[in-house]
PDB file of C-alpha atoms in Angstrom:
ATOM      1  CA  MET A   1      34.229  77.228   8.556  1.00  0.00           C
ATOM      2  CA  GLU A   2      33.589  76.264  12.389  1.00  0.00           C
ATOM      3  CA  GLY A   3      30.998  73.861  12.165  1.00  0.00           C
ATOM      4  CA  ILE A   4      31.766  72.690   8.370  1.00  0.00           C
ATOM      5  CA  ALA A   5      35.564  72.327   7.877  1.00  0.00           C
ATOM      6  CA  GLY A   6      36.822  73.999  11.672  1.00  0.00           C
ATOM      7  CA  GLY A   7      36.479  69.402  13.469  1.00  0.00           C
ATOM      8  CA  HIS A   8      33.179  71.070  15.460  1.00  0.00           C
ATOM      9  CA  GLY A   9      30.722  68.587  13.583  1.00  0.00           C
ATOM     10  CA  PRO A  10      30.887  66.226  10.786  1.00  0.00           C
ATOM     11  CA  ALA A  11      32.211  66.841   7.062  1.00  0.00           C
ATOM     12  CA  TRP A  12      30.089  69.437   4.528  1.00  0.00           C
ATOM     13  CA  TRP A  13      30.407  66.758   2.898  1.00  0.00           C
ATOM     14  CA  THR A  14      29.082  63.474   4.495  1.00  0.00           C
ATOM     15  CA  GLN A  15      25.755  65.620   4.855  1.00  0.00           C
ATOM     16  CA  PRO A  16      23.023  64.996   1.952  1.00  0.00           C
ATOM     17  CA  GLU A  17      21.044  68.428   2.513  1.00  0.00           C
ATOM     18  CA  HIS A  18      24.479  70.000   0.597  1.00  0.00           C
ATOM     19  CA  PHE A  19      23.679  68.150  -1.909  1.00  0.00           C
ATOM     20  CA  ARG A  20      19.831  68.299  -2.775  1.00  0.00           C
ATOM     21  CA  ARG A  21      19.573  72.001  -4.154  1.00  0.00           C
ATOM     22  CA  PRO A  22      22.838  72.206  -6.511  1.00  0.00           C
ATOM     23  CA  LEU A  23      24.031  75.632  -8.033  1.00  0.00           C
ATOM     24  CA  VAL A  24      23.810  75.248 -11.104  1.00  0.00           C
ATOM     25  CA  PHE A  25      24.900  79.163 -13.867  1.00  0.00           C
ATOM     26  CA  TYR A  26      26.492  79.472 -16.812  1.00  0.00           C
ATOM     27  CA  MET A  27      29.448  81.983 -17.687  1.00  0.00           C
ATOM     28  CA  ASP A  28      31.492  82.799 -20.705  1.00  0.00           C
ATOM     29  CA  ALA A  29      35.333  81.800 -21.096  1.00  0.00           C
ATOM     30  CA  GLU A  30      36.484  85.504 -20.292  1.00  0.00           C
ATOM     31  CA  LEU A  31      34.683  85.417 -16.571  1.00  0.00           C
ATOM     32  CA  GLU A  32      35.458  81.335 -16.232  1.00  0.00           C
ATOM     33  CA  GLU A  33      38.719  82.383 -16.957  1.00  0.00           C
ATOM     34  CA  ARG A  34      38.899  84.779 -14.350  1.00  0.00           C
ATOM     35  CA  LEU A  35      37.069  82.896 -11.640  1.00  0.00           C
ATOM     36  CA  PHE A  36      39.032  79.433 -12.564  1.00  0.00           C
ATOM     37  CA  GLY A  37      42.162  80.264 -14.032  1.00  0.00           C
ATOM     38  CA  GLY A  38      43.956  77.882 -16.273  1.00  0.00           C
ATOM     39  CA  ARG A  39      45.016  75.198 -14.163  1.00  0.00           C
ATOM     40  CA  ASP A  40      42.588  72.060 -11.696  1.00  0.00           C
ATOM     41  CA  SER A  41      44.515  73.071  -9.006  1.00  0.00           C
ATOM     42  CA  ASP A  42      42.833  76.983  -9.105  1.00  0.00           C
ATOM     43  CA  LEU A  43      39.866  74.953  -9.424  1.00  0.00           C
ATOM     44  CA  ARG A  44      40.577  72.876  -6.441  1.00  0.00           C
ATOM     45  CA  LEU A  45      41.993  75.724  -4.420  1.00  0.00           C
ATOM     46  CA  LEU A  46      38.741  77.585  -5.008  1.00  0.00           C
ATOM     47  CA  GLU A  47      36.909  74.139  -3.993  1.00  0.00           C
ATOM     48  CA  GLU A  48      38.389  73.443  -0.855  1.00  0.00           C
ATOM     49  CA  HIS A  49      38.789  77.174   0.184  1.00  0.00           C
ATOM     50  CA  SER A  50      34.839  78.094  -0.421  1.00  0.00           C
ATOM     51  CA  HIS A  51      33.982  73.792   0.950  1.00  0.00           C
ATOM     52  CA  THR A  52      32.179  73.187  -1.826  1.00  0.00           C
ATOM     53  CA  LEU A  53      32.557  70.713  -5.314  1.00  0.00           C
ATOM     54  CA  ILE A  54      32.473  72.565  -8.378  1.00  0.00           C
ATOM     55  CA  GLN A  55      31.779  70.991 -12.162  1.00  0.00           C
ATOM     56  CA  LEU A  56      32.843  72.974 -14.923  1.00  0.00           C
ATOM     57  CA  GLU A  57      31.031  71.701 -18.355  1.00  0.00           C
ATOM     58  CA  ALA A  58      31.685  73.400 -21.903  1.00  0.00           C
ATOM     59  CA  TRP A  59      27.863  73.807 -23.401  1.00  0.00           C
ATOM     60  CA  ALA A  60      25.762  73.529 -25.893  1.00  0.00           C
ATOM     61  CA  THR A  61      25.300  77.605 -26.232  1.00  0.00           C
ATOM     62  CA  ALA A  62      25.458  80.450 -29.198  1.00  0.00           C
ATOM     63  CA  ASP A  63      27.516  81.876 -26.802  1.00  0.00           C
ATOM     64  CA  GLY A  64      29.709  79.177 -26.319  1.00  0.00           C
ATOM     65  CA  HIS A  65      29.255  79.169 -22.466  1.00  0.00           C
ATOM     66  CA  THR A  66      30.086  77.026 -19.355  1.00  0.00           C
ATOM     67  CA  ARG A  67      27.434  75.002 -17.128  1.00  0.00           C
ATOM     68  CA  VAL A  68      28.938  75.301 -13.580  1.00  0.00           C
ATOM     69  CA  THR A  69      27.512  72.901 -10.950  1.00  0.00           C
ATOM     70  CA  VAL A  70      28.283  73.966  -7.290  1.00  0.00           C
ATOM     71  CA  VAL A  71      27.328  71.756  -4.597  1.00  0.00           C
ATOM     72  CA  GLY A  72      27.905  72.119  -0.974  1.00  0.00           C
ATOM     73  CA  PRO A  73      26.741  74.035   2.430  1.00  0.00           C
ATOM     74  CA  LEU A  74      23.854  76.396   1.335  1.00  0.00           C
ATOM     75  CA  GLY A  75      25.685  79.920   2.802  1.00  0.00           C
ATOM     76  CA  ALA A  76      29.182  78.728   0.392  1.00  0.00           C
ATOM     77  CA  GLN A  77      26.670  78.197  -2.756  1.00  0.00           C
ATOM     78  CA  ARG A  78      25.219  82.021  -1.744  1.00  0.00           C
ATOM     79  CA  TRP A  79      29.522  83.693  -1.472  1.00  0.00           C
ATOM     80  CA  LEU A  80      30.122  81.153  -5.070  1.00  0.00           C
ATOM     81  CA  GLN A  81      27.340  83.060  -6.419  1.00  0.00           C
ATOM     82  CA  GLU A  82      28.082  86.606  -5.036  1.00  0.00           C
ATOM     83  CA  LEU A  83      31.833  85.707  -6.643  1.00  0.00           C
ATOM     84  CA  VAL A  84      30.525  85.416  -9.763  1.00  0.00           C
ATOM     85  CA  ARG A  85      27.488  88.356 -10.007  1.00  0.00           C
ATOM     86  CA  SER A  86      29.980  90.226  -8.641  1.00  0.00           C
ATOM     87  CA  LEU A  87      33.645  89.825 -11.459  1.00  0.00           C
ATOM     88  CA  GLY A  88      31.084  89.444 -13.677  1.00  0.00           C
ATOM     89  CA  SER A  89      30.004  93.066 -13.019  1.00  0.00           C
ATOM     90  CA  ARG A  90      30.872  96.701 -15.300  1.00  0.00           C
ATOM     91  CA  GLU A  91      29.945  98.347 -12.238  1.00  0.00           C
ATOM     92  CA  PRO A  92      33.677  99.091 -10.882  1.00  0.00           C
ATOM     93  CA  GLY A  93      32.405  99.249  -6.954  1.00  0.00           C
ATOM     94  CA  SER A  94      30.615  95.551  -7.893  1.00  0.00           C
ATOM     95  CA  LEU A  95      33.926  94.200  -9.663  1.00  0.00           C
ATOM     96  CA  ALA A  96      36.244  96.036  -6.966  1.00  0.00           C
ATOM     97  CA  ARG A  97      34.206  93.895  -4.210  1.00  0.00           C
ATOM     98  CA  GLY A  98      34.727  90.616  -7.138  1.00  0.00           C
ATOM     99  CA  LEU A  99      38.181  91.126  -7.226  1.00  0.00           C
ATOM    100  CA  LEU A 100      38.772  91.375  -3.266  1.00  0.00           C
ATOM    101  CA  MET A 101      36.643  88.364  -3.269  1.00  0.00           C
ATOM    102  CA  LEU A 102      38.438  86.426  -5.151  1.00  0.00           C
ATOM    103  CA  GLN A 103      41.839  87.123  -3.034  1.00  0.00           C
ATOM    104  CA  ARG A 104      40.262  86.249  -0.702  1.00  0.00           C
ATOM    105  CA  VAL A 105      39.482  82.635  -1.596  1.00  0.00           C
ATOM    106  CA  ARG A 106      42.053  81.731  -2.896  1.00  0.00           C
ATOM    107  CA  SER A 107      44.343  82.740  -0.218  1.00  0.00           C
ATOM    108  CA  ARG A 108      42.791  81.037   2.865  1.00  0.00           C
ATOM    109  CA  PRO A 109      39.824  79.352   3.668  1.00  0.00           C
ATOM    110  CA  LEU A 110      36.519  81.140   4.122  1.00  0.00           C
ATOM    111  CA  SER A 111      35.112  81.847   7.536  1.00  0.00           C
ATOM    112  CA  LEU A 112      31.535  82.468   8.564  1.00  0.00           C
ATOM    113  CA  ALA A 113      32.776  85.859   8.736  1.00  0.00           C
ATOM    114  CA  ASP A 114      33.023  85.467   5.559  1.00  0.00           C
ATOM    115  CA  LEU A 115      30.053  83.895   4.521  1.00  0.00           C
ATOM    116  CA  ASP A 116      28.165  86.462   6.276  1.00  0.00           C
ATOM    117  CA  ALA A 117      29.543  89.838   4.483  1.00  0.00           C
ATOM    118  CA  ALA A 118      28.875  88.773   1.332  1.00  0.00           C
ATOM    119  CA  GLY A 119      25.399  87.904   2.075  1.00  0.00           C
ATOM    120  CA  ARG A 120      24.931  91.427   3.012  1.00  0.00           C
ATOM    121  CA  GLY A 121      26.576  92.399  -0.126  1.00  0.00           C
ATOM    122  CA  GLU A 122      29.624  94.033   1.733  1.00  0.00           C
ATOM    123  CA  PRO A 123      33.751  93.430   1.139  1.00  0.00           C
ATOM    124  CA  PRO A 124      35.265  90.489   2.334  1.00  0.00           C
ATOM    125  CA  PRO A 125      36.404  90.773   6.139  1.00  0.00           C
ATOM    126  CA  GLY A 126      39.632  92.710   7.254  1.00  0.00           C
ATOM    127  CA  ASP A 127      39.150  94.666   3.419  1.00  0.00           C
ATOM    128  CA  LEU A 128      37.176  96.798   4.534  1.00  0.00           C
ATOM    129  CA  ALA A 129      40.078 100.297   3.941  1.00  0.00           C
ATOM    130  CA  ARG A 130      40.989  98.720   1.057  1.00  0.00           C
ATOM    131  CA  ALA A 131      37.598  98.794  -0.297  1.00  0.00           C
ATOM    132  CA  ALA A 132      36.846 102.030   0.319  1.00  0.00           C
TER     133      ALA A 132
END
């Protein structure tokens, strides 16, 4: 992302404001497996491509949820929040959008256009035909 990872400014992780307001949420094991995969390399790739740091903690809840903490630029945090919401949806259109978002973030680093599309509730850029 230009200004974050594109060499047009300091790296996002050197800017203290990206660590002041972490995104914290809980997810069940099925969604965790779908999103992060079963390997550390899957999580690392998601972090690299979303320009975030993600911490997973087994949490003592009645349902055995995982606590997820995300730090990084606000736009990237919002993008990941929308990804999780879409993947956890039972509505077919929202779930399909989430799967497209997951495919996008696994295939390449997110761009500003990706973040903007997620903020507007749209499918990832370039995937409009498949989402229709």
